[in-house]
Coordinates of C-alpha atoms in Angstrom, one line a residue:
M256 CA -35.1 33.0 13.7
K257 CA -34.1 32.5 10.4
P258 CA -30.6 34.1 10.8
N259 CA -30.1 32.4 13.9
R260 CA -31.0 28.9 12.2
S261 CA -28.6 29.8 9.5
R262 CA -25.9 30.4 11.4
K263 CA -26.4 27.0 13.4
F264 CA -26.6 25.2 10.1
G265 CA -23.4 26.9 9.0
K266 CA -21.5 26.0 11.8
I267 CA -22.6 22.6 12.0
W268 CA -22.0 22.1 8.1
G269 CA -18.1 23.8 9.0
L270 CA -17.8 21.3 11.5
L271 CA -18.9 18.2 9.5
V272 CA -16.3 19.8 6.6
R273 CA -13.9 19.8 8.9
G274 CA -14.3 16.3 10.4
I275 CA -14.0 15.2 6.9
V276 CA -11.4 17.1 5.5
R277 CA -9.0 17.4 8.2
P278 CA -8.9 13.5 9.1
V279 CA -8.3 12.9 4.8
I280 CA -5.5 15.6 5.0
L281 CA -4.0 13.8 7.8
C282 CA -4.3 10.4 6.4
K283 CA -2.6 11.9 2.9
Q284 CA 0.3 13.7 5.0
N285 CA 1.1 10.1 7.2
V286 CA 1.0 8.4 3.6
M287 CA 3.2 10.9 2.1
R288 CA 5.6 10.2 5.0
S289 CA 5.7 6.3 5.3
L290 CA 7.1 4.6 2.1
R291 CA 5.7 1.6 3.0
M292 CA 2.4 3.1 3.4
Q293 CA 2.7 4.1 -0.2
L294 CA 3.6 0.5 -1.0
I295 CA 1.0 -1.3 0.6
L296 CA -1.8 1.1 -0.9
A297 CA -0.1 0.7 -4.3
F298 CA 0.1 -3.1 -3.9
A299 CA -3.5 -2.9 -2.9
L300 CA -4.8 -0.9 -6.3
C301 CA -2.8 -2.9 -8.3
I302 CA -4.7 -6.0 -7.0
G303 CA -8.1 -4.0 -7.5
V304 CA -7.2 -2.8 -10.8
A305 CA -5.6 -6.2 -12.1
A306 CA -9.3 -8.4 -10.9
A307 CA -11.1 -5.6 -12.5
A308 CA -8.9 -6.0 -16.1
G309 CA -9.3 -9.9 -15.7
G310 CA -12.9 -9.2 -15.6
L311 CA -13.2 -7.1 -18.5
V312 CA -11.3 -9.2 -21.0
S313 CA -13.5 -12.2 -20.0
E314 CA -16.4 -10.0 -20.8
L315 CA -14.9 -8.9 -23.8
T316 CA -14.2 -12.7 -25.2
K317 CA -17.3 -14.2 -23.9
S318 CA -18.2 -13.8 -27.6
W319 CA -15.7 -16.2 -29.0
R320 CA -15.1 -18.4 -26.1
T321 CA -19.0 -19.5 -25.9
A322 CA -19.4 -22.7 -27.5
S323 CA -22.6 -25.0 -28.1
S324 CA -23.8 -28.6 -27.8
I325 CA -26.3 -30.5 -29.2
S326 CA -28.0 -33.2 -27.4
Y327 CA -31.1 -35.5 -27.8
I328 CA -31.4 -36.8 -24.5
Q329 CA -33.9 -34.4 -22.8
D330 CA -36.1 -34.9 -25.9
K331 CA -36.1 -38.8 -25.5
E332 CA -36.9 -38.1 -21.8
I333 CA -39.8 -36.0 -22.4
T334 CA -41.1 -38.5 -24.4
A335 CA -40.5 -41.3 -22.5
N336 CA -42.0 -39.6 -19.4
Q337 CA -45.3 -38.6 -21.3
V338 CA -45.7 -42.2 -22.8
R339 CA -45.3 -43.6 -18.7
R340 CA -48.1 -41.2 -17.6
L341 CA -50.1 -42.2 -20.2
V342 CA -50.0 -45.9 -19.4
E343 CA -50.3 -45.0 -15.6
R344 CA -53.4 -42.8 -16.9
L345 CA -55.0 -45.8 -18.9
E346 CA -54.1 -48.2 -15.9
Q347 CA -56.1 -45.8 -13.2
I348 CA -58.6 -45.4 -15.7
Q349 CA -59.5 -48.8 -15.6
K350 CA -58.9 -49.5 -12.0
Y351 CA -60.8 -46.5 -10.5
G352 CA -63.4 -45.8 -13.4
G353 CA -62.7 -42.2 -13.0
D354 CA -64.6 -41.8 -10.1
A355 CA -62.6 -42.5 -7.1
D356 CA -65.1 -41.1 -4.6
R357 CA -67.6 -44.0 -4.8
Y358 CA -64.2 -46.3 -3.5
P359 CA -62.8 -45.0 -0.3
A360 CA -59.8 -47.2 -0.2
A361 CA -59.1 -46.5 -3.9
K362 CA -59.6 -42.7 -3.0
E363 CA -56.7 -43.1 -0.6
E364 CA -54.3 -44.8 -2.9
S365 CA -55.2 -42.6 -5.6
A366 CA -54.3 -39.5 -3.3
L367 CA -51.3 -40.9 -2.3
K368 CA -49.9 -41.3 -5.5
H369 CA -48.7 -38.2 -7.3
L370 CA -48.3 -38.0 -11.2
P371 CA -46.7 -35.9 -12.6
S372 CA -48.9 -33.0 -15.2
T373 CA -46.4 -30.6 -16.7
D374 CA -43.4 -31.0 -19.0
Q375 CA -41.6 -29.3 -16.8
E376 CA -42.4 -31.8 -14.0
L377 CA -41.3 -34.4 -16.6
Q378 CA -38.5 -32.8 -17.6
S379 CA -36.7 -32.6 -14.0
Q380 CA -37.9 -36.1 -12.9
K381 CA -35.2 -38.4 -13.0
E382 CA -34.9 -42.0 -14.0
T383 CA -34.4 -43.6 -10.5
D384 CA -37.9 -41.9 -9.9
D385 CA -39.4 -43.8 -12.9
T386 CA -42.4 -46.0 -12.0
G387 CA -43.2 -47.4 -15.5
T388 CA -42.9 -50.7 -16.9
G389 CA -41.7 -50.2 -20.2
I390 CA -39.1 -52.2 -22.2
G391 CA -37.5 -49.3 -23.6
S392 CA -36.9 -47.9 -20.6
G393 CA -33.8 -50.6 -19.7
P394 CA -33.3 -54.1 -19.1
D395 CA -34.4 -53.7 -15.3
R396 CA -37.6 -52.7 -16.5
Q397 CA -38.0 -55.2 -19.1
A398 CA -37.4 -57.6 -16.4
D399 CA -40.0 -55.6 -14.4
S400 CA -42.6 -55.6 -16.9
G401 CA -44.2 -58.9 -16.4
S402 CA -44.8 -58.8 -12.7
S403 CA -46.0 -55.1 -13.1
A404 CA -48.5 -56.0 -15.6
S405 CA -49.3 -59.2 -13.5
S406 CA -49.8 -57.3 -10.3
T407 CA -52.4 -54.8 -11.7
A408 CA -55.3 -57.5 -11.9
P409 CA -54.6 -59.1 -8.7
K410 CA -54.7 -55.8 -6.9
S411 CA -58.0 -54.8 -9.1
A412 CA -59.7 -58.1 -8.5
A413 CA -59.4 -57.6 -4.5
P414 CA -63.2 -56.9 -3.5
S415 CA -63.7 -53.3 -1.8
P416 CA -67.0 -52.9 0.5
M417 CA -68.6 -49.7 -0.5
P418 CA -71.5 -47.6 0.4
E419 CA -75.0 -49.1 -0.8
S420 CA -75.4 -46.1 -2.7
A421 CA -71.9 -46.1 -4.4
V422 CA -73.5 -47.7 -7.5
P423 CA -77.2 -47.1 -7.6
D424 CA -77.7 -47.9 -11.1
G425 CA -74.8 -50.6 -11.7
T426 CA -73.3 -47.9 -14.2
G427 CA -69.4 -46.8 -14.2
T428 CA -68.3 -43.0 -14.2
N429 CA -68.5 -43.3 -17.9
G430 CA -72.0 -43.9 -18.3
K431 CA -72.0 -47.7 -19.2
A432 CA -73.0 -50.5 -17.4
A433 CA -70.8 -51.8 -14.5
P434 CA -68.8 -55.0 -15.8
E435 CA -69.0 -58.7 -14.7
P436 CA -66.5 -59.1 -11.9
A437 CA -63.7 -60.7 -13.5
G438 CA -61.6 -64.1 -12.9
P439 CA -62.6 -67.4 -11.5
G440 CA -63.7 -67.1 -8.4
A441 CA -65.7 -63.7 -8.6
A442 CA -69.1 -65.6 -9.5
E443 CA -68.7 -68.2 -6.7
A444 CA -68.2 -65.0 -4.4
D445 CA -71.1 -63.2 -5.3
S446 CA -73.3 -66.2 -5.4
K447 CA -72.2 -66.7 -1.6
K448 CA -73.1 -63.2 -0.5
T449 CA -77.0 -63.0 0.7
P450 CA -78.2 -59.3 1.6
T451 CA -79.3 -59.1 5.5
P452 CA -82.4 -57.9 6.2
G453 CA -83.0 -54.5 7.3
K454 CA -79.5 -53.8 6.4
A455 CA -78.3 -52.3 2.7
A456 CA -76.3 -54.8 0.8
E457 CA -72.5 -53.6 0.1
Q458 CA -71.3 -54.1 -3.6
P459 CA -67.7 -55.0 -4.0
A460 CA -65.6 -52.8 -6.5
P461 CA -65.1 -54.5 -9.7
S462 CA -61.9 -55.8 -11.0
F463 CA -61.6 -53.3 -13.7
F464 CA -63.4 -50.6 -15.3
P465 CA -63.7 -50.9 -19.0
V466 CA -62.6 -47.9 -21.4
N467 CA -64.4 -46.8 -24.3
P468 CA -62.4 -46.9 -27.4
A469 CA -63.0 -43.5 -28.1
D470 CA -62.0 -42.4 -25.1
I471 CA -58.8 -44.4 -25.9
Q472 CA -58.1 -43.0 -29.2
S473 CA -58.7 -39.3 -27.5
L474 CA -56.1 -40.3 -25.3
L475 CA -53.9 -41.3 -27.7
D476 CA -54.4 -38.0 -29.9
D477 CA -54.3 -35.7 -27.1
E478 CA -50.7 -37.1 -25.9
A479 CA -49.8 -37.1 -29.9
D480 CA -50.5 -33.4 -30.6
R481 CA -47.9 -32.6 -27.9
P482 CA -44.7 -31.0 -28.6
G483 CA -42.3 -33.8 -30.1
R484 CA -44.7 -36.6 -30.2
K485 CA -44.6 -38.3 -33.7
S486 CA -46.9 -41.6 -33.6
L487 CA -48.3 -43.7 -30.7
Y488 CA -50.0 -47.2 -30.9
I489 CA -51.6 -49.6 -28.9
I490 CA -51.1 -53.4 -30.1
D491 CA -52.1 -56.7 -28.7
A492 CA -50.0 -59.6 -28.3
A493 CA -50.0 -60.7 -31.8
G494 CA -48.6 -57.3 -33.0
K495 CA -51.8 -56.3 -34.2
V496 CA -52.5 -52.0 -34.1
L497 CA -55.7 -51.5 -32.1
Y498 CA -55.4 -47.9 -31.6
R499 CA -53.0 -45.3 -33.3
T500 CA -52.4 -41.6 -33.8
K501 CA -53.6 -39.5 -36.9
G502 CA -50.7 -39.8 -39.7
S503 CA -49.3 -42.9 -38.0
G504 CA -49.3 -45.6 -41.0
E505 CA -48.2 -48.8 -39.1
S506 CA -50.8 -51.7 -38.9
R507 CA -49.0 -54.4 -37.5
F508 CA -45.9 -54.8 -35.7
D509 CA -43.4 -57.9 -35.5
I510 CA -43.4 -58.3 -31.5
P511 CA -39.6 -59.9 -31.6
Q512 CA -38.1 -57.0 -34.1
L513 CA -40.4 -54.2 -32.2
V514 CA -38.8 -55.5 -28.8
G515 CA -35.1 -55.3 -30.4
S516 CA -35.6 -51.8 -31.5
A517 CA -36.8 -50.9 -28.2
M518 CA -33.9 -52.3 -26.5
D519 CA -31.6 -50.6 -29.4
S520 CA -33.5 -47.4 -28.1
E521 CA -32.1 -48.2 -24.9
G522 CA -28.6 -48.8 -26.0
T523 CA -28.2 -45.9 -27.8
F524 CA -30.7 -43.5 -25.1
R525 CA -27.3 -42.0 -23.5
E526 CA -25.9 -40.8 -26.7
S527 CA -25.9 -37.1 -27.0
H528 CA -25.4 -36.4 -30.7
E529 CA -27.6 -39.7 -31.9
N530 CA -30.7 -38.4 -33.8
R531 CA -32.4 -41.1 -35.2
E532 CA -35.6 -42.4 -34.9
F533 CA -36.0 -44.4 -30.9
T534 CA -38.8 -46.8 -30.3
F535 CA -40.4 -47.1 -26.4
M536 CA -42.5 -50.1 -25.6
Y537 CA -44.8 -50.4 -22.5
P538 CA -46.7 -53.7 -21.6
I539 CA -50.2 -52.7 -20.2
L540 CA -53.4 -54.6 -19.5
L541 CA -56.2 -52.8 -21.4
N542 CA -60.1 -53.9 -21.1
G543 CA -59.0 -57.4 -20.0
T544 CA -56.5 -57.9 -22.7
Q545 CA -52.6 -57.9 -22.4
S546 CA -51.5 -55.1 -25.2
Y547 CA -48.5 -53.0 -25.6
L548 CA -48.3 -49.0 -25.9
V549 CA -45.9 -48.1 -28.8
A550 CA -44.2 -45.1 -28.8
K551 CA -42.1 -44.2 -32.2
A552 CA -40.1 -40.7 -32.5
V553 CA -37.3 -39.0 -34.1
P554 CA -35.6 -36.5 -31.2
E555 CA -35.5 -33.3 -31.6
A556 CA -32.3 -31.3 -31.2
Q557 CA -31.8 -29.7 -27.8
I558 CA -28.9 -27.0 -28.4
S559 CA -27.0 -25.9 -25.1
Y560 CA -24.3 -22.8 -24.7
Y561 CA -21.2 -23.3 -22.5
E562 CA -18.4 -20.6 -21.8
Q563 CA -14.9 -22.2 -22.9
D564 CA -11.9 -22.1 -19.9
T565 CA -9.4 -19.7 -20.9
S566 CA -6.1 -18.4 -19.4
L567 CA -6.5 -15.0 -21.4
P568 CA -8.1 -13.1 -18.0
L569 CA -5.2 -14.7 -15.8
I570 CA -2.8 -13.3 -18.0
A571 CA -4.7 -10.0 -18.7
G572 CA -4.7 -9.3 -15.1
I573 CA -1.1 -10.6 -14.1
A574 CA -0.2 -8.5 -16.9
T575 CA -1.7 -5.0 -15.7
F576 CA -0.4 -5.6 -12.1
L577 CA 3.1 -5.6 -13.2
G578 CA 2.4 -3.0 -15.5
L579 CA 0.6 -0.8 -13.2
F580 CA 2.6 -1.6 -10.1
Y581 CA 6.0 -0.8 -12.5
W582 CA 4.6 2.7 -13.1
I583 CA 3.7 3.3 -9.8
T584 CA 7.0 2.6 -8.4
R585 CA 8.9 3.9 -11.3
R586 CA 9.4 7.4 -9.4
K587 CA 10.8 5.6 -6.2
M588 CA 12.9 3.7 -8.4
Q589 CA 14.4 7.0 -9.9
L590 CA 14.9 8.2 -6.3
I591 CA 17.0 5.3 -5.5
E592 CA 18.9 5.1 -8.7
E593 CA 19.3 9.3 -7.8
M594 CA 20.8 8.2 -4.8
A595 CA 23.0 5.4 -5.7
Q596 CA 24.6 7.5 -8.5
G597 CA 25.1 10.5 -5.5
L598 CA 26.7 7.9 -3.8
V599 CA 29.4 7.1 -6.0
Q600 CA 29.9 10.6 -6.7
M601 CA 30.8 11.4 -3.1
S602 CA 33.1 8.1 -2.8
Q603 CA 34.8 9.5 -5.9
G604 CA 35.2 12.9 -4.1
N605 CA 33.0 14.9 -5.3
L606 CA 31.5 16.0 -2.1
A607 CA 29.9 19.2 -3.8
H608 CA 27.0 16.7 -5.3
R609 CA 23.7 17.0 -3.5
V610 CA 20.9 14.1 -3.8
P611 CA 17.4 15.9 -5.1
E612 CA 15.2 15.5 -2.1
R613 CA 11.8 15.1 -4.2
S614 CA 9.8 13.2 -1.3
H615 CA 8.6 13.6 2.4
D616 CA 9.0 9.8 3.2
E617 CA 11.8 7.8 4.3
L618 CA 13.6 8.0 0.8
G619 CA 13.4 11.5 1.5
V620 CA 15.1 11.7 4.5
L621 CA 17.6 9.3 3.6
A622 CA 18.6 11.8 0.8
G623 CA 18.6 15.0 3.3
H624 CA 20.9 12.6 5.7
M625 CA 23.2 11.7 2.7
N626 CA 23.6 15.4 1.9
S627 CA 24.3 16.2 5.0
M628 CA 27.1 14.0 5.4
A629 CA 28.6 15.2 2.2
F630 CA 28.1 18.5 3.6
D631 CA 29.8 17.6 6.9
L632 CA 32.4 15.9 5.3
Q633 CA 32.7 18.8 2.6
H634 CA 33.3 21.8 5.5
S635 CA 35.8 19.0 7.4
L636 CA 38.0 18.5 4.4
E637 CA 37.9 22.4 3.7
E638 CA 38.8 22.9 7.4
E639 CA 41.4 20.5 7.2
R640 CA 42.9 22.0 4.0
K641 CA 42.3 25.4 6.0
S642 CA 44.3 24.2 8.8
Q643 CA 46.8 22.6 6.6
R644 CA 47.2 25.6 4.7
L645 CA 47.7 27.6 8.0
K646 CA 50.3 25.6 9.5
N647 CA 51.9 26.1 6.3
E648 CA 51.7 29.6 6.8
L649 CA 52.6 29.2 10.5
I650 CA 55.9 27.2 9.6
T651 CA 57.0 29.9 7.1
N652 CA 56.0 32.9 9.5
V653 CA 57.5 31.1 13.0
S654 CA 60.3 30.7 10.5
H655 CA 60.9 33.9 9.7
D656 CA 59.9 35.2 13.1
L657 CA 62.3 33.3 14.9
R658 CA 65.3 33.8 12.3
T659 CA 65.3 37.5 12.0
P660 CA 65.6 38.2 16.0
L661 CA 67.8 34.9 16.3
T662 CA 70.3 36.2 13.5
L663 CA 70.7 39.5 15.2
I664 CA 71.0 38.3 18.4
I665 CA 73.9 36.1 17.3
G666 CA 75.6 39.0 15.5
Y667 CA 75.4 40.9 18.6
L668 CA 76.7 38.4 20.9
R669 CA 79.5 37.9 18.4
L670 CA 80.7 41.3 18.1
L671 CA 80.7 41.3 21.9
K672 CA 82.4 38.5 22.1
D673 CA 84.9 39.5 19.4
K674 CA 85.0 42.8 21.4
D675 CA 84.4 44.7 18.0
Y676 CA 82.9 47.5 20.0
K677 CA 84.2 51.3 20.3
D678 CA 83.3 51.5 23.8
E679 CA 81.2 50.5 26.8
E680 CA 78.5 52.3 26.0
Q681 CA 78.2 50.4 22.3
A682 CA 78.6 47.3 24.2
A683 CA 75.8 48.0 26.3
N684 CA 73.3 49.1 23.2
Y685 CA 74.6 45.6 21.5
M686 CA 73.5 43.7 24.8
Q687 CA 70.4 45.7 25.1
I688 CA 69.2 45.0 21.3
A689 CA 70.4 41.3 21.7
Y690 CA 68.1 41.3 24.7
G691 CA 65.0 42.4 23.3
R692 CA 65.0 40.3 20.5
A693 CA 65.3 37.2 22.8
E694 CA 62.1 38.5 24.9
K695 CA 60.3 38.8 21.5
L696 CA 61.6 35.4 20.9
K697 CA 60.5 34.2 24.1
I698 CA 56.7 35.9 23.6
L699 CA 56.4 34.3 20.3
I700 CA 57.3 30.4 21.9
D701 CA 55.1 31.3 24.7
E702 CA 52.4 32.1 22.5
L703 CA 52.9 28.6 20.7
F704 CA 53.2 27.3 23.4
E705 CA 49.7 28.0 25.0
F706 CA 47.7 27.8 21.9
S707 CA 48.6 24.1 21.5
R708 CA 47.5 23.6 25.4
M709 CA 44.2 25.3 25.0
T710 CA 44.0 23.6 21.5
N711 CA 44.4 20.2 22.8
E712 CA 43.6 20.5 26.2
G713 CA 41.4 23.2 26.9
V714 CA 41.8 26.0 29.1
P715 CA 41.4 25.9 32.7
L716 CA 39.4 28.2 34.2
A717 CA 39.0 30.0 37.7
K718 CA 36.1 32.0 37.4
Q719 CA 35.0 34.4 40.0
S720 CA 32.1 37.1 39.9
V721 CA 33.9 40.2 38.6
C722 CA 32.6 43.8 37.7
V723 CA 33.1 44.1 33.7
N724 CA 32.9 48.5 34.4
D725 CA 35.9 48.2 36.5
L726 CA 38.1 45.1 34.8
I727 CA 37.6 47.7 31.3
Y728 CA 38.3 51.0 33.5
Q729 CA 41.9 49.5 34.7
L730 CA 43.2 48.3 31.4
S731 CA 42.0 51.6 29.6
E732 CA 44.0 53.5 32.1
E733 CA 46.9 51.3 31.3
Y734 CA 46.5 51.5 27.7
I735 CA 45.9 55.5 27.8
T736 CA 49.8 56.3 27.7
I737 CA 50.7 53.6 25.1
A738 CA 47.7 55.5 22.7
E739 CA 48.8 59.0 23.5
Q740 CA 52.8 57.7 22.3
N741 CA 51.3 56.7 19.1
G742 CA 49.1 59.7 18.1
L743 CA 45.9 58.0 19.4
T744 CA 43.3 58.6 21.4
L745 CA 41.4 56.3 24.1
R746 CA 37.8 56.9 24.5
L747 CA 35.4 54.5 27.4
V748 CA 31.9 54.5 27.3
L749 CA 30.8 52.9 30.4
P750 CA 26.8 52.4 31.7
P751 CA 25.7 54.0 34.9
M752 CA 25.1 50.5 36.7
R753 CA 27.6 47.9 37.4
L754 CA 27.5 44.9 35.5
F755 CA 28.6 41.6 36.7
V756 CA 30.3 38.5 35.0
S757 CA 31.3 35.0 36.2
M758 CA 34.7 34.7 34.5
D759 CA 38.7 34.0 34.9
P760 CA 39.7 37.7 35.5
D761 CA 43.3 36.7 34.2
Q762 CA 42.1 34.7 30.8
M763 CA 39.5 37.4 30.1
I764 CA 42.4 40.3 30.7
R765 CA 44.4 38.3 28.4
V766 CA 41.5 38.7 25.5
F767 CA 40.9 42.5 26.1
E768 CA 44.7 43.2 26.2
N769 CA 45.1 41.5 22.6
L770 CA 42.3 43.8 21.2
L771 CA 43.6 46.7 22.7
T772 CA 47.1 45.9 21.7
N773 CA 45.9 45.0 17.7
A774 CA 43.9 48.3 17.8
V775 CA 46.8 50.4 19.0
K776 CA 49.1 48.1 16.5
Y777 CA 46.8 48.7 13.3
S778 CA 45.1 51.7 13.8
P779 CA 46.0 55.0 11.5
K780 CA 48.1 58.0 13.0
P781 CA 46.4 59.8 14.6
S782 CA 43.1 58.1 15.1
T783 CA 40.4 57.2 18.2
I784 CA 40.2 53.7 19.9
E785 CA 36.7 53.5 21.3
V786 CA 35.4 50.9 24.0
I787 CA 32.0 50.3 24.9
V788 CA 30.5 48.4 27.9
Q789 CA 26.7 47.9 27.1
E790 CA 24.0 45.6 28.7
E791 CA 22.0 43.5 26.0
G792 CA 19.2 41.6 27.7
R793 CA 20.5 39.3 30.1
D794 CA 24.5 39.6 28.5
V795 CA 27.2 42.1 28.7
K796 CA 28.8 43.6 25.4
V797 CA 32.0 45.0 25.3
T798 CA 33.2 46.5 22.0
V799 CA 36.5 47.8 20.7
I800 CA 36.1 50.1 17.7
N801 CA 39.5 51.4 16.0
E802 CA 39.7 52.6 12.3
G803 CA 41.6 50.1 9.9
D804 CA 41.3 49.6 6.3
L805 CA 40.1 46.0 5.5
S806 CA 40.2 45.7 1.5
E807 CA 38.0 42.6 1.7
T808 CA 35.3 42.2 3.4
A809 CA 36.0 38.2 3.9
E810 CA 39.0 39.1 5.4
L811 CA 36.7 39.2 8.7
D812 CA 35.9 35.8 8.2
R813 CA 39.7 34.7 8.7
L814 CA 41.0 37.4 11.5
F815 CA 40.2 34.5 14.3
D816 CA 41.9 31.8 12.1
R817 CA 45.1 30.1 13.6
F818 CA 48.5 31.8 12.0
Y819 CA 46.3 34.6 10.2
R820 CA 48.2 37.9 10.3
M821 CA 46.7 41.1 9.0
D822 CA 50.0 42.8 8.4
A823 CA 51.3 41.3 5.1
A824 CA 54.8 42.5 5.3
R825 CA 55.4 40.4 8.7
S826 CA 57.3 43.0 10.1
S827 CA 58.9 42.2 13.6
D828 CA 57.9 45.2 15.1
T829 CA 54.3 45.5 13.8
G830 CA 53.7 42.1 13.1
G831 CA 52.4 39.0 15.4
S832 CA 52.5 35.2 15.1
G833 CA 48.8 35.3 14.2
L834 CA 47.7 33.5 17.3
G835 CA 46.6 36.4 19.5
L836 CA 42.7 36.6 18.2
A837 CA 42.5 32.6 17.8
I838 CA 43.7 32.1 21.6
A839 CA 41.3 35.1 22.6
R840 CA 38.1 32.9 20.7
S841 CA 39.4 30.0 22.6
I842 CA 39.1 31.7 26.1
V843 CA 35.7 33.6 24.8
E844 CA 34.0 30.1 23.8
A845 CA 35.2 28.3 27.2
H846 CA 33.4 31.2 29.3
D847 CA 30.1 30.2 26.9
G848 CA 30.5 33.4 25.0
R849 CA 30.7 35.0 21.6
I850 CA 33.4 36.8 20.2
W851 CA 33.2 38.3 16.6
A852 CA 33.9 41.3 14.0
E853 CA 32.2 43.7 12.1
S854 CA 33.1 46.5 9.4
R855 CA 31.2 50.0 9.2
G856 CA 32.9 52.2 7.0
K857 CA 36.4 52.8 7.5
S858 CA 36.1 50.8 11.0
I859 CA 36.5 47.7 12.6
M860 CA 34.8 46.5 15.5
F861 CA 35.4 43.5 17.4
H862 CA 32.4 42.7 20.1
V863 CA 32.6 40.4 23.3
K864 CA 29.5 39.0 24.6
L865 CA 29.1 37.1 28.1
R866 CA 26.4 35.9 30.0
R867 CA 25.6 38.1 33.2
Y868 CA 26.4 36.9 36.7

């Protein structure tokens, strides 16, 4: 079981690896072949690296870009909130006596009112939510202080029914006797109330509960012990200090001066860099007496840190993007510059120059096309130069071949005209020589005409099915006598089966006659000429082999050129016009065949391959 499981795991792993590696390879190949994809990926990479570089520079410069600021506002706000909380606490104690369960209405009002209990809540509380009536909290609050203080007493004086058992001993929550109701109408209302028989008498809620001085001092000391609190005072309307925190040295205040200090503190309350002593003043009705809670303190500094704005990360990101993009595209730019230089070289005639193909994308394809264009142009120019050279040779050869027989013809005709001969037999000999030269001129002119016609207009073909065996056999029979006259032996090799080819027999006979004539003309005497017919797949190949002396193999490539002749002496008896093999190649190519020459030792082989019918 384990080997099978291992083989299954190996197959799954192999499929997984191939499924991952193959798409990666395909993507890489597609990217390497697409210049557009390369530029898109390069741009995306540069953007990412530039963003990373900007972030890195921002982190590295964070230390010296970090600045600090000193503010005293936060400490002032904490002091103001805690002083207001102390005032509200004293008012609440006087209003409910710390035992709100005895008074349902007071209990509901106390539950609905939320007082902050921590420094964090005080710090986050906004000035718009402030409910205090202190003078130091602003002009509006100063204006509202009187109404707030005056509204406290009526609310406390309102009678509230309570159960009979609420105050069984007539004492408050602090264990002291409950105070008599305040106000002129309190006694009258109390005297009018008579208990109902059989029903418990309802006791009204007192107007306020007096606060023990020790408790007041304890509350002041507790607030003074909080961080940042310096001095707290409770003064009466005349400015006399009733209660104060430990370490506070003031015993009397000038009320107008105190109000001015509170107003001045409000004016500088928003100045973040002011650290002078500030004053808060809140009115409070304490134990039925109009009093003021005064707070005097020097604020503590609050240091905050922030980062200054700078363009260095942006500059670093842009510089990184430009540098990296330039470095990535540098190689492509070099390829474009090389192609531009290559075009300049080619335009100046240096067609041998080649542009290096260094990539597989559109630039590499363009470089390949440029090289192909240069090669084709170079080949065309070489062909044109060769054609021009061969035409010059044609003019020279034709001039020589035309002038020599024409000179002889004119000379012999002049002798006949002047009757400069001994007898009729000599005259007939002169005439025969002139006629033979005229025949050679006619053959040369016909070859020139035929070659020009085939080159410009093409060879008109009248194709039919012809047995190659019979055609070669008939031509060989005609050339056996000529070969024997020149001391040559003609040997024919034919296959046992008959091979048919669709051809124009007249044109193909001219091709094979040209090959046999050249073999007879240029073979050393004595020697052997072989004609071999064989089948090669779907083709028929005819080979003419004769001995010859080619000093250079490169001459084989020129045998089928126009106007080329192997006979350097260009004898009128042995040298032709140099158009025979060129005409033969044009005819074979018109039959969709192929003709070529090979050299093996001292033998020259001419091959003609045609498609079987």
